[in-house]
Short mmCIF file of C-alpha atoms in Angstrom, two decimals:
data_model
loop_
_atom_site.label_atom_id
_atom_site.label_comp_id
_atom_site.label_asym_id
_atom_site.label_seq_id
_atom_site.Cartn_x
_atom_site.Cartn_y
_atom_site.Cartn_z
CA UNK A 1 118.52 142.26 39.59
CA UNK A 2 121.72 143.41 41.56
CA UNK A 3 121.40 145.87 44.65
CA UNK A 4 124.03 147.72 42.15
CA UNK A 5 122.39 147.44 39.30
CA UNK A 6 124.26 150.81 38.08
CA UNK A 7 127.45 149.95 38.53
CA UNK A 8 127.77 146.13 37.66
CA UNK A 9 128.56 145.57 34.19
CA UNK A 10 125.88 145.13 31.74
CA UNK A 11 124.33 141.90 31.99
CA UNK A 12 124.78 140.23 28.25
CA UNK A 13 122.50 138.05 26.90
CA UNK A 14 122.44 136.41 23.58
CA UNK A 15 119.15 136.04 21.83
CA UNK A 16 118.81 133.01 19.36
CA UNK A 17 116.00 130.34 18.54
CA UNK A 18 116.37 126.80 17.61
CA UNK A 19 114.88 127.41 13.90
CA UNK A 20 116.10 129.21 10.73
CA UNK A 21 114.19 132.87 11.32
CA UNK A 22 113.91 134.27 14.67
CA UNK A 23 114.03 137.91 14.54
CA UNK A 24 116.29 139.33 11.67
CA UNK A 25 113.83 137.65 8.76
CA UNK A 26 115.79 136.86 5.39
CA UNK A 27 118.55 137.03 6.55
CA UNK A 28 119.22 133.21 6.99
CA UNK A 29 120.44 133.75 2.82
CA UNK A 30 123.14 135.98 3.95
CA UNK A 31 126.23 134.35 2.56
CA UNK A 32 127.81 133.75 5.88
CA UNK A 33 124.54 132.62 8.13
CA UNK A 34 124.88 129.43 8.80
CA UNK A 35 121.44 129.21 10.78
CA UNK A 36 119.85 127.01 8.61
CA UNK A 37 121.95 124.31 10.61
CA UNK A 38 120.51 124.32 13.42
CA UNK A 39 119.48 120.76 14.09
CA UNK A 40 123.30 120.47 14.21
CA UNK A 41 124.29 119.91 17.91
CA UNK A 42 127.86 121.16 16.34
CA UNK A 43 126.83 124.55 15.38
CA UNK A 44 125.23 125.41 18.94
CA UNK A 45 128.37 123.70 20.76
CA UNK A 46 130.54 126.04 18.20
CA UNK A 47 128.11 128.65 19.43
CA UNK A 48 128.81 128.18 23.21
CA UNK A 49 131.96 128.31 23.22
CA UNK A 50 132.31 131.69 21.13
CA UNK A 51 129.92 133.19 24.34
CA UNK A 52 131.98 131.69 26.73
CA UNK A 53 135.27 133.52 25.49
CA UNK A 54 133.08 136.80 25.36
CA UNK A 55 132.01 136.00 28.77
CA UNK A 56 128.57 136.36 27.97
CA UNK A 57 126.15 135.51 30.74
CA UNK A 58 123.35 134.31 29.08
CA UNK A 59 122.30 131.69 26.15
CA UNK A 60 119.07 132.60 25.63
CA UNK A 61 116.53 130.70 23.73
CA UNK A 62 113.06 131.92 22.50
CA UNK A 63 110.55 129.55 21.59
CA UNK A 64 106.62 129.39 20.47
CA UNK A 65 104.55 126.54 19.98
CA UNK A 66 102.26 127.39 17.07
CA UNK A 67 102.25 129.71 13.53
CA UNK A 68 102.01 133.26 12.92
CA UNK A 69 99.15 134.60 11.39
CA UNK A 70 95.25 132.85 11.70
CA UNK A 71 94.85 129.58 12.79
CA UNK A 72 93.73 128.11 10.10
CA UNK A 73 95.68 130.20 7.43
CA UNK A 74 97.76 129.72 4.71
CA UNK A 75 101.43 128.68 6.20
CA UNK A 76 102.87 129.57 3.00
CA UNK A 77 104.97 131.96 3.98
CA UNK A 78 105.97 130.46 7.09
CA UNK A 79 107.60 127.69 5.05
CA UNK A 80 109.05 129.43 2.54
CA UNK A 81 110.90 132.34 5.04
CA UNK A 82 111.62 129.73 7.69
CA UNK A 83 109.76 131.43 10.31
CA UNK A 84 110.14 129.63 13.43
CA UNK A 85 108.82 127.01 11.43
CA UNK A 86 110.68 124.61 12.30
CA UNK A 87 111.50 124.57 15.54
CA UNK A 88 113.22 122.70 18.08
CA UNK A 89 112.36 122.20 21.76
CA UNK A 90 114.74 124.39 23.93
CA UNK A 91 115.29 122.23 26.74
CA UNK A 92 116.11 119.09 25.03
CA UNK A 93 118.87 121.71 23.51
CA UNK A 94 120.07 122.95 26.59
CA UNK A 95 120.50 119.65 28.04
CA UNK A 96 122.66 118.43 25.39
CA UNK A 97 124.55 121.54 25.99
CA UNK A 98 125.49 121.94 29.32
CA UNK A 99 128.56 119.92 29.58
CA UNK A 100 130.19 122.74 26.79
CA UNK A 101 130.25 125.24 29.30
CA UNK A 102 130.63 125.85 33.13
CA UNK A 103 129.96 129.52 33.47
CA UNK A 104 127.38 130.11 30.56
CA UNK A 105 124.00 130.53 31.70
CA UNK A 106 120.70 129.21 29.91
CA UNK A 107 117.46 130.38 29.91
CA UNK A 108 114.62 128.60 28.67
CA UNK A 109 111.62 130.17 27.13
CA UNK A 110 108.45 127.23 28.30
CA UNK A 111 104.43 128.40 28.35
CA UNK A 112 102.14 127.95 30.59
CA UNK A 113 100.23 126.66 28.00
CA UNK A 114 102.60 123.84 26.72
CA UNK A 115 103.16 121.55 29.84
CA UNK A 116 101.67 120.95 33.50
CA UNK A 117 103.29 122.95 36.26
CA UNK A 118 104.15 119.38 37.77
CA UNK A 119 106.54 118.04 34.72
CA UNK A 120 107.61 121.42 34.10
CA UNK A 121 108.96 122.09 37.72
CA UNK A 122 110.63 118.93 37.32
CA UNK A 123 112.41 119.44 33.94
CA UNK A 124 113.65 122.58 35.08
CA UNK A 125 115.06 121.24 38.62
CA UNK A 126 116.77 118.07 36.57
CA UNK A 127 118.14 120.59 34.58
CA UNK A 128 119.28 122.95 37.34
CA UNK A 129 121.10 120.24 39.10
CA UNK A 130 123.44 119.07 35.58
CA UNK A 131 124.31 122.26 35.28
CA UNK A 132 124.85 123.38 38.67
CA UNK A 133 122.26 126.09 38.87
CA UNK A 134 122.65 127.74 36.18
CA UNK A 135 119.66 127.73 34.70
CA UNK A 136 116.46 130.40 33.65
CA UNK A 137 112.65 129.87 33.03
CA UNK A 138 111.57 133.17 30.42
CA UNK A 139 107.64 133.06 31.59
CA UNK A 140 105.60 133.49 29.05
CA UNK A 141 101.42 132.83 28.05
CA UNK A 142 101.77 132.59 24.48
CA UNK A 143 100.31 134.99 21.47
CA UNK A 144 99.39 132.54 18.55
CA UNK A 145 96.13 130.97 18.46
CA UNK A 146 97.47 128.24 16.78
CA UNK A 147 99.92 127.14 19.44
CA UNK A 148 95.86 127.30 21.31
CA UNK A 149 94.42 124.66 19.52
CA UNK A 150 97.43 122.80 19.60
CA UNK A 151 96.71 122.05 22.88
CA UNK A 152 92.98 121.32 22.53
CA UNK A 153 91.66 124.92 23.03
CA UNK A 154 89.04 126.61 20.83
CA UNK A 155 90.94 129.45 20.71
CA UNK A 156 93.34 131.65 23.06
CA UNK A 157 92.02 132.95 26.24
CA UNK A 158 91.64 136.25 26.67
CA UNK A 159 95.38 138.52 27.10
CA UNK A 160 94.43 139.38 30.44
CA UNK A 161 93.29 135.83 31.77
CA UNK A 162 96.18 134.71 30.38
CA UNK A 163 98.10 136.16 32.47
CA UNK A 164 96.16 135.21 35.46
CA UNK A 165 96.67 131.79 34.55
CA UNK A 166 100.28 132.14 34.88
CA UNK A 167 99.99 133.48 38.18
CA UNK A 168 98.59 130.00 39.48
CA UNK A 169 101.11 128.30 37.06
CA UNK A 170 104.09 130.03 38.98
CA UNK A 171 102.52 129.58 42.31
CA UNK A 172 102.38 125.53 41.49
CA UNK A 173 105.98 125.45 40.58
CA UNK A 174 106.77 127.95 43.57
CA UNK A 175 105.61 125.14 45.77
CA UNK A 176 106.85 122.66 44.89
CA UNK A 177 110.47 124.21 44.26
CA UNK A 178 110.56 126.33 47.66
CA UNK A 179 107.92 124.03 49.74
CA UNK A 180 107.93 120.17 48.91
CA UNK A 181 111.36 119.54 50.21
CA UNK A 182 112.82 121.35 53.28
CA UNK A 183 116.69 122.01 53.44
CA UNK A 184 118.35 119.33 55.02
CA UNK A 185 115.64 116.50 53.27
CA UNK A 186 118.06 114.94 51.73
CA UNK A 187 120.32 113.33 53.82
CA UNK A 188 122.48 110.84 51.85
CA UNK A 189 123.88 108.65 54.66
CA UNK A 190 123.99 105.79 52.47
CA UNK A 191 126.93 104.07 53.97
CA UNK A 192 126.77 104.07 57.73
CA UNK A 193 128.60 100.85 59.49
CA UNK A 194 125.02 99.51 59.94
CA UNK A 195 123.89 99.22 56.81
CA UNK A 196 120.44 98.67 57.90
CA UNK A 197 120.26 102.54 58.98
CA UNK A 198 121.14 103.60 55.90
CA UNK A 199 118.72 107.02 54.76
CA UNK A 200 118.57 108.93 51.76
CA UNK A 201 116.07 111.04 52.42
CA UNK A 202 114.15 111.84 55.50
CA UNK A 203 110.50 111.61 54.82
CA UNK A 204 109.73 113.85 57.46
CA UNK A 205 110.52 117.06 55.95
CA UNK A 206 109.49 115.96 52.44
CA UNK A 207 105.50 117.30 52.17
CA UNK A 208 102.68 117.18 49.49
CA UNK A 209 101.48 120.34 48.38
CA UNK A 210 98.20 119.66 47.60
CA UNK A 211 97.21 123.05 45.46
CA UNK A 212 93.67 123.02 44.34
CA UNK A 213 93.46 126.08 41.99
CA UNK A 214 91.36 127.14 39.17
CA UNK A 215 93.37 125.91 36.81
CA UNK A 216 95.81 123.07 38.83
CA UNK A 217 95.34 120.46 40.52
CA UNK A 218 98.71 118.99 42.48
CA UNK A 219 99.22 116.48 44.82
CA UNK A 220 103.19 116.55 45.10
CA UNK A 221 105.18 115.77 46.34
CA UNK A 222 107.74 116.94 43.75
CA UNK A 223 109.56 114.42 42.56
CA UNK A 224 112.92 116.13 42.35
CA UNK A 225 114.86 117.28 45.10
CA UNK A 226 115.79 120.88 45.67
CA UNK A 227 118.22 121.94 43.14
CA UNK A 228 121.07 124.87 43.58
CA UNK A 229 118.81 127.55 42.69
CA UNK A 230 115.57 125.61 43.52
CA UNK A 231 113.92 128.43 41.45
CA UNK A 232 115.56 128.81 38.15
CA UNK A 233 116.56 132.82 37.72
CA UNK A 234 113.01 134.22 36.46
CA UNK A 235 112.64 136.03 33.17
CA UNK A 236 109.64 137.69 31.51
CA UNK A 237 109.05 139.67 28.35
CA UNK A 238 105.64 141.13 28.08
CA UNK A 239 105.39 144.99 28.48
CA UNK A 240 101.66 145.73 28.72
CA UNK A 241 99.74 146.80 31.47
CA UNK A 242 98.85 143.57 33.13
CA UNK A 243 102.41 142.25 31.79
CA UNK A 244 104.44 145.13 33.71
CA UNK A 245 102.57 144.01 36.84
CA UNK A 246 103.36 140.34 36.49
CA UNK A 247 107.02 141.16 36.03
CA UNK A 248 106.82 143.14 39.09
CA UNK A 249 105.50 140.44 41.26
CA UNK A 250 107.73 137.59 39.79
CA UNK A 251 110.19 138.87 37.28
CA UNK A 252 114.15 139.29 38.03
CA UNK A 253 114.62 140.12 34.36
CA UNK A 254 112.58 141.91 31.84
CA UNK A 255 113.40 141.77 28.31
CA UNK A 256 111.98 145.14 26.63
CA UNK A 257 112.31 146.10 23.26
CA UNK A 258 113.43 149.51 22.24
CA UNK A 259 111.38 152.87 21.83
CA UNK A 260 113.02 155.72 22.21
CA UNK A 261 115.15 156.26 25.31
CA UNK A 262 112.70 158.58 26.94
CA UNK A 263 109.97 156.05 26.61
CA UNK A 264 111.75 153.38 27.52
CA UNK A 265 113.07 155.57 31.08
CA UNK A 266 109.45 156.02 31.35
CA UNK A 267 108.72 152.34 31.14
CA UNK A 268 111.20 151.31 33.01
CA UNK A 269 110.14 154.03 36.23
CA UNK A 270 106.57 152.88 35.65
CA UNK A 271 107.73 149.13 36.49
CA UNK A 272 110.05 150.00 39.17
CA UNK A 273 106.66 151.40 40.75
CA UNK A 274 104.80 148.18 40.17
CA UNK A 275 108.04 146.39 41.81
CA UNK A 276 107.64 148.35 45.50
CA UNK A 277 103.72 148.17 45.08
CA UNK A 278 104.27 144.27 45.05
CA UNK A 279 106.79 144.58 48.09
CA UNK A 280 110.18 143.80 46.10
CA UNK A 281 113.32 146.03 45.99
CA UNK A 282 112.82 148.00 42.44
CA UNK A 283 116.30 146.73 42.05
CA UNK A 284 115.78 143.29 42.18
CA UNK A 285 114.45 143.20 38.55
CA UNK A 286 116.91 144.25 35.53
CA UNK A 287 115.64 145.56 32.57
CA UNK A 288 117.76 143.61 29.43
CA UNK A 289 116.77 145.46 26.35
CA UNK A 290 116.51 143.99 22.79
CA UNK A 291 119.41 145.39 20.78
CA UNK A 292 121.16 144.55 17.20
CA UNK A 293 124.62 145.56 16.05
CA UNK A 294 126.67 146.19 12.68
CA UNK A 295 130.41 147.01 13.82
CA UNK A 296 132.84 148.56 11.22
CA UNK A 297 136.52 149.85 11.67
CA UNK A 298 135.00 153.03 10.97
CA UNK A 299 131.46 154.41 10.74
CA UNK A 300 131.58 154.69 7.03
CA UNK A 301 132.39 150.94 6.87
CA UNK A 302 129.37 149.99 9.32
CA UNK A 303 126.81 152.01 7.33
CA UNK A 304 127.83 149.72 4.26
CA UNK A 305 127.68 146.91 6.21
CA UNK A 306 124.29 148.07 6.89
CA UNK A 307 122.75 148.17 3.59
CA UNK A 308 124.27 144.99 2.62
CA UNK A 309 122.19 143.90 5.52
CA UNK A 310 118.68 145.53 4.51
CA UNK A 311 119.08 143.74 1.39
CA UNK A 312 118.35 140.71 2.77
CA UNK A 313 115.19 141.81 4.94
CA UNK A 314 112.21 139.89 4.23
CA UNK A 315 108.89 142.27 4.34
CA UNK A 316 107.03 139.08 3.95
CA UNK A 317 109.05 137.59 7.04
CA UNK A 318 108.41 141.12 9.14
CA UNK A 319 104.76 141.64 8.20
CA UNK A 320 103.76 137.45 9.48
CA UNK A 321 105.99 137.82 12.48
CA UNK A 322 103.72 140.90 13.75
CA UNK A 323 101.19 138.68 13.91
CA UNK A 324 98.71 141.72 13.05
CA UNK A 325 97.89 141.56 9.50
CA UNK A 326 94.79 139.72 9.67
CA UNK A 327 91.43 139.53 11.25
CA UNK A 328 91.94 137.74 14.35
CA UNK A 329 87.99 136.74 13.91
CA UNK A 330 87.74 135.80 10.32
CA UNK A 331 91.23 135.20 9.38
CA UNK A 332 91.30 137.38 6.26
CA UNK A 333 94.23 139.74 5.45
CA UNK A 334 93.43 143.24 6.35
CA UNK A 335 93.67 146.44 4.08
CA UNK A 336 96.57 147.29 3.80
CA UNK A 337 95.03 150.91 4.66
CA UNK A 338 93.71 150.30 7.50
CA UNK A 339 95.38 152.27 10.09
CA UNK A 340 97.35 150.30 13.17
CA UNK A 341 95.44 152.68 15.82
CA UNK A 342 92.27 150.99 14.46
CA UNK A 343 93.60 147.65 15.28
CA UNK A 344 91.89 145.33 18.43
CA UNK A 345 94.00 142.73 19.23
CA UNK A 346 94.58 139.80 22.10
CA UNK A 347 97.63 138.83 21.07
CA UNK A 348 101.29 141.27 21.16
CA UNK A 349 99.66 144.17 22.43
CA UNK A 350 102.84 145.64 24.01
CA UNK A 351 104.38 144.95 20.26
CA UNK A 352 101.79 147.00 18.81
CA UNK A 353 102.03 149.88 20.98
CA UNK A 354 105.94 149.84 20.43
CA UNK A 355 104.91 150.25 16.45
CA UNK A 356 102.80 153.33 17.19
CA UNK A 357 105.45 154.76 19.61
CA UNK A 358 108.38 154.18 16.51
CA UNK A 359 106.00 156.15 14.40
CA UNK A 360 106.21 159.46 16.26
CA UNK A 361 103.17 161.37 15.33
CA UNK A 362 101.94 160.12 12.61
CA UNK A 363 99.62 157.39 12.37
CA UNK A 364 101.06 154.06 10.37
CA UNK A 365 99.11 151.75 8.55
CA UNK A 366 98.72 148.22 7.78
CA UNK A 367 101.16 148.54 4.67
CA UNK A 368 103.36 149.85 6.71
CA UNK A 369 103.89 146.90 9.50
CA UNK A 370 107.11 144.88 8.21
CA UNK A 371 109.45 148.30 7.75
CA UNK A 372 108.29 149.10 11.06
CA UNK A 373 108.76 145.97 12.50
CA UNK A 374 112.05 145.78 11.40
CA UNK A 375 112.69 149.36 12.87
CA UNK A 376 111.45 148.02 16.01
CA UNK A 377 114.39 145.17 16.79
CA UNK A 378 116.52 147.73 17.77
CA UNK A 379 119.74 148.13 15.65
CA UNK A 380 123.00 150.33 16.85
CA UNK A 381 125.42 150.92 13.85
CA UNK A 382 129.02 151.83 14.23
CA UNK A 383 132.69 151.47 15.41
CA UNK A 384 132.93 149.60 18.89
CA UNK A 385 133.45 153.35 20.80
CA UNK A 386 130.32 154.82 19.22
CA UNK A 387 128.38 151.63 20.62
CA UNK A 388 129.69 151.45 23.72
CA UNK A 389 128.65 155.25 23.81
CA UNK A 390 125.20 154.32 22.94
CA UNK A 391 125.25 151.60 25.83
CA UNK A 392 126.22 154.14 28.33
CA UNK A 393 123.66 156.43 27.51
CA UNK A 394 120.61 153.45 27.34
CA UNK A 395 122.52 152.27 30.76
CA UNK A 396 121.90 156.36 32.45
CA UNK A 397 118.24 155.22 31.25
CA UNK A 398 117.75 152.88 33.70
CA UNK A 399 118.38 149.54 31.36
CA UNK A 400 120.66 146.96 33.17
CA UNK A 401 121.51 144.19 30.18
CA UNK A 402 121.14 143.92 26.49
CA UNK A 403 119.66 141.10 24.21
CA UNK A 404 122.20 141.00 21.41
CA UNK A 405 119.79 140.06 18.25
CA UNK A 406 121.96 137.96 15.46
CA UNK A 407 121.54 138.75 11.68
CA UNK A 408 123.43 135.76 11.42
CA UNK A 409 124.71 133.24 13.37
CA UNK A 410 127.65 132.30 14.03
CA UNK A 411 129.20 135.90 12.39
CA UNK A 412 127.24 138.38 14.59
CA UNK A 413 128.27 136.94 17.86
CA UNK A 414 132.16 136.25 16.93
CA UNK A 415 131.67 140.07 15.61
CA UNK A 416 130.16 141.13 19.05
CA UNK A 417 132.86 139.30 21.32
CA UNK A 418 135.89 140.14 19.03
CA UNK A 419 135.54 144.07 18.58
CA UNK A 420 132.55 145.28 20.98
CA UNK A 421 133.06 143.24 23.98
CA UNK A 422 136.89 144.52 24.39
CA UNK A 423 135.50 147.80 24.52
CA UNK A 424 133.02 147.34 27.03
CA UNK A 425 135.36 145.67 29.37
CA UNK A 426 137.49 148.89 29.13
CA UNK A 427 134.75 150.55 30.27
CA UNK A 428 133.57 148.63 32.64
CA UNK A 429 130.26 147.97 30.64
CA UNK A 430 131.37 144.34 30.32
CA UNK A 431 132.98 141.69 32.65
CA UNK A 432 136.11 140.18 32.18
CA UNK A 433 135.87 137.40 33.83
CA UNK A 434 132.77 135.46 35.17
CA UNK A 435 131.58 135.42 38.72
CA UNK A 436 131.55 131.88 40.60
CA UNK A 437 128.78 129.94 41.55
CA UNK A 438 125.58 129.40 40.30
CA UNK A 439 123.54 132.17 37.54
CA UNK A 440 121.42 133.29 39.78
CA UNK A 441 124.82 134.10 42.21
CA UNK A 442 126.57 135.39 39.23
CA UNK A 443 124.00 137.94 38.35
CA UNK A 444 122.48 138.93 41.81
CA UNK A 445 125.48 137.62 44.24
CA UNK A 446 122.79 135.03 46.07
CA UNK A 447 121.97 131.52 45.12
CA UNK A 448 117.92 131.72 46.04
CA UNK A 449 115.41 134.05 45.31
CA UNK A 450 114.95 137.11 48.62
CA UNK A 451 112.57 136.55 51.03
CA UNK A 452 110.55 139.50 49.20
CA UNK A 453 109.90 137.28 46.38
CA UNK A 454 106.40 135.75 46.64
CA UNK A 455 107.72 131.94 45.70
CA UNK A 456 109.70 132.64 49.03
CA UNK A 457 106.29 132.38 51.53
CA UNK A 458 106.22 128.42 50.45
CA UNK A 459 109.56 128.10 52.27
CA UNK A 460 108.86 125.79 54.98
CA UNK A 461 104.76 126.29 54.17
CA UNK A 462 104.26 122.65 54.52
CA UNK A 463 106.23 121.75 56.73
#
């Protein structure tokens, strides 16, 4: 993301979901979780401001739009674990949260599949100008062929036209963020001494975009002006194939998942690849990698933390979330036998090759999904000098941020700011004090995306 990607501090993100399960399933029982609260605006303000005094960068908010598992199966266990059933919209969140906070960042997890590119681009510039640019749109296609035929589809496109999909999406929004408006469009001379030549905006260098696409169809022009950013700071999470190449073209933050360090170099050079194939700076994208902690005094004192922890895991929770116990045709639970390199799927592909990597050579089954799902959100255990250590050595891999994963909320971020984040900052793995201006400026010290970026060749396009 940063020309010095190596020796800026760690870009710190925190991971949550406005539900009762996101990640760390079962967990919501733990005595001291207090997620099940989260249609309180209290407990996300409380939330906030605990970041802020970290100096965390980002509040980062998942979201998905349907239920694990078939379409048309059983939400039984859905219900009972709280798994991301129910959910709350993001952005109506983020909106009501933006006056908490003037440095914290948000980023906004919104499908292609959930809104028009034309509202969308909209939202997301309203929301850009409260809060002063400092605001992030996490890309993604969706996985659940639910959240598909909640939007009147027979079923999920293919993974791979998905993504192509998004493409146009993101070239829609592109124009009419970069294109519609021209600098200097708005020109706010509302009080001359003749009042008759009063101007607002000059018409002139305000254009329709008309996109006729496979998907989209837009008109413009859009109906916000430009905001600080005019593109929000662009996230992305998928790690196949086709995935890696997207986040190359339009990605200036991938969130990855761990695998083991040498894997995820690997991954990480492989993208960097994609990046200068697309004509980008490899630097201009920073890999942020999913990561959970237990902190103790001592390492004897985190390890019981640790089990007190795995007590609460739900296998039930971990095996739905995988989204891969089940027949994507018929619907029907698979044997629990069957093993996962048998598996077809078109939905978390990069999530199932992560399973087979955490299983080494041997060749997992079906039974064995929810321990090694659970494995798979990444978990570093100790006092805050062994983590930092551990954060040093995943930063000489090439990863430029970390996710923090709760187990609970509020306890594992007042945990991670009060006796891990003091560390860092010694170190120089952490900032101690926020950088002005807008997220986008904070993380990459410029307000708009570089000219390399493709959303940049709409600048002035229509003009």
């Amino acid at each position: 993301m940063s020309d010095e990607t190596t020796e800026r501090p760690l870009v710190l993100s925190a991971f949550v979901m406005d539900t009762v399960s996101h990640i760390q399933h079962g967990l919501w029982r733990h005595p001291s979780a207090r997620q099940d609260e989260f249609n309180c605006l209290q407990h996300w303000i409380d939330l906030v401001h605990t970041l802020e005094r970290g100096r965390i960068d980002l509040l980062f908010f998942a979201d998905v739009l349907g239920l694990y598992g078939p379409a048309r199966g059983d939400f039984t266990v859905n219900a009972r674990e709280g798994l991301q059933f129910p959910n709350g919209d993001p952005s109506v969140l983020v909106a009501a949260l933006l006056s908490q906070t003037h440095d914290l960042g948000f980023a906004i997890t919104s499908s292609v599949l959930q809104t028009y590119p034309f509202e969308f681009a909209r939202r997301m510039a309203t929301l850009d100008h409260l809060s002063g640019g400092r605001v992030g749109w996490n890309i993604v296609t969706s996985a659940q062929e639910s959240a598909a035929r909640n939007f009147g589809l027979d079923h999920l496109l293919e993974h791979d036209e998905r993504y192509r999909q998004a493409e146009e999406y993101a070239e829609v929004c592109y124009k009419l963020w970069e294109g519609s408006w021209d600098d200097g469009a708005v020109v706010d001379d509302c009080h001359p001494e003749d009042i008759s030549k009063a101007v607002y905006a000059d018409a002139s260098r305000i254009h329709r975009i008309d996109h006729e696409g496979r998907w989209y169809r837009v008109q413009g022009p859009a109906m916000q002006s430009p905001s600080p950013q005019r593109t929000p700071v662009l996230f992305q999470a998928g790690s196949s194939p086709v995935g890696r190449d997207f986040a190359a073209r339009h990605a200036e933050g991938q969130f990855i998942l761990a695998s083991t360090p040498e894997k995820t170099q690997a991954l990480i050079e492989d993208t960097r690849r994609r990046v200068v194939a697309a004509g980008r700076d490899p630097h201009n994208l920073v890999f942020i990698l999913g990561q959970s902690f237990i902190v103790g005094s001592t390492e004897a004192e985190a390890r019981h933390k640790e089990r007190e922890i795995d007590d609460y895991l739900s296998d039930d929770g971990f095996l739905l979330h995988s989204n891969l116990g089940f027949d994507p045709t018929t619907g029907e639970p698979l044997d629990p036998d069957t093993p996962l390199s048998e598996l077809h799927t078109n939905t978390n592909v990069s999530h199932l090759r992560w399973l087979r990597e955490l299983a080494g050579d041997t060749d997992p089954t079906v039974r064995d999904l929810a321990r090694l799902s659970a494995r798979l959100r990444g978990r570093i255990v100790g006092t805050p000098d062994q983590i930092a250590d551990q954060l040093e050595a995943w930063r000489a891999r090439g990863v430029g941020g970390i996710n923090i994963m709760n187990w609970t909320i509020p306890g594992s971020y007042e945990e991670f700011v009060d006796h891990i984040v003091p560390t860092l900052q010694e170190r120089g793995l952490a900032q101690r004090e926020y950088r002005p201006g807008t997220l986008r400026r904070k993380l990459t010290g410029r307000d708009l995306l570089p000219d390399t970026h493709p959303a940049a060749r709409w600048r002035g396009a229509f003009a």
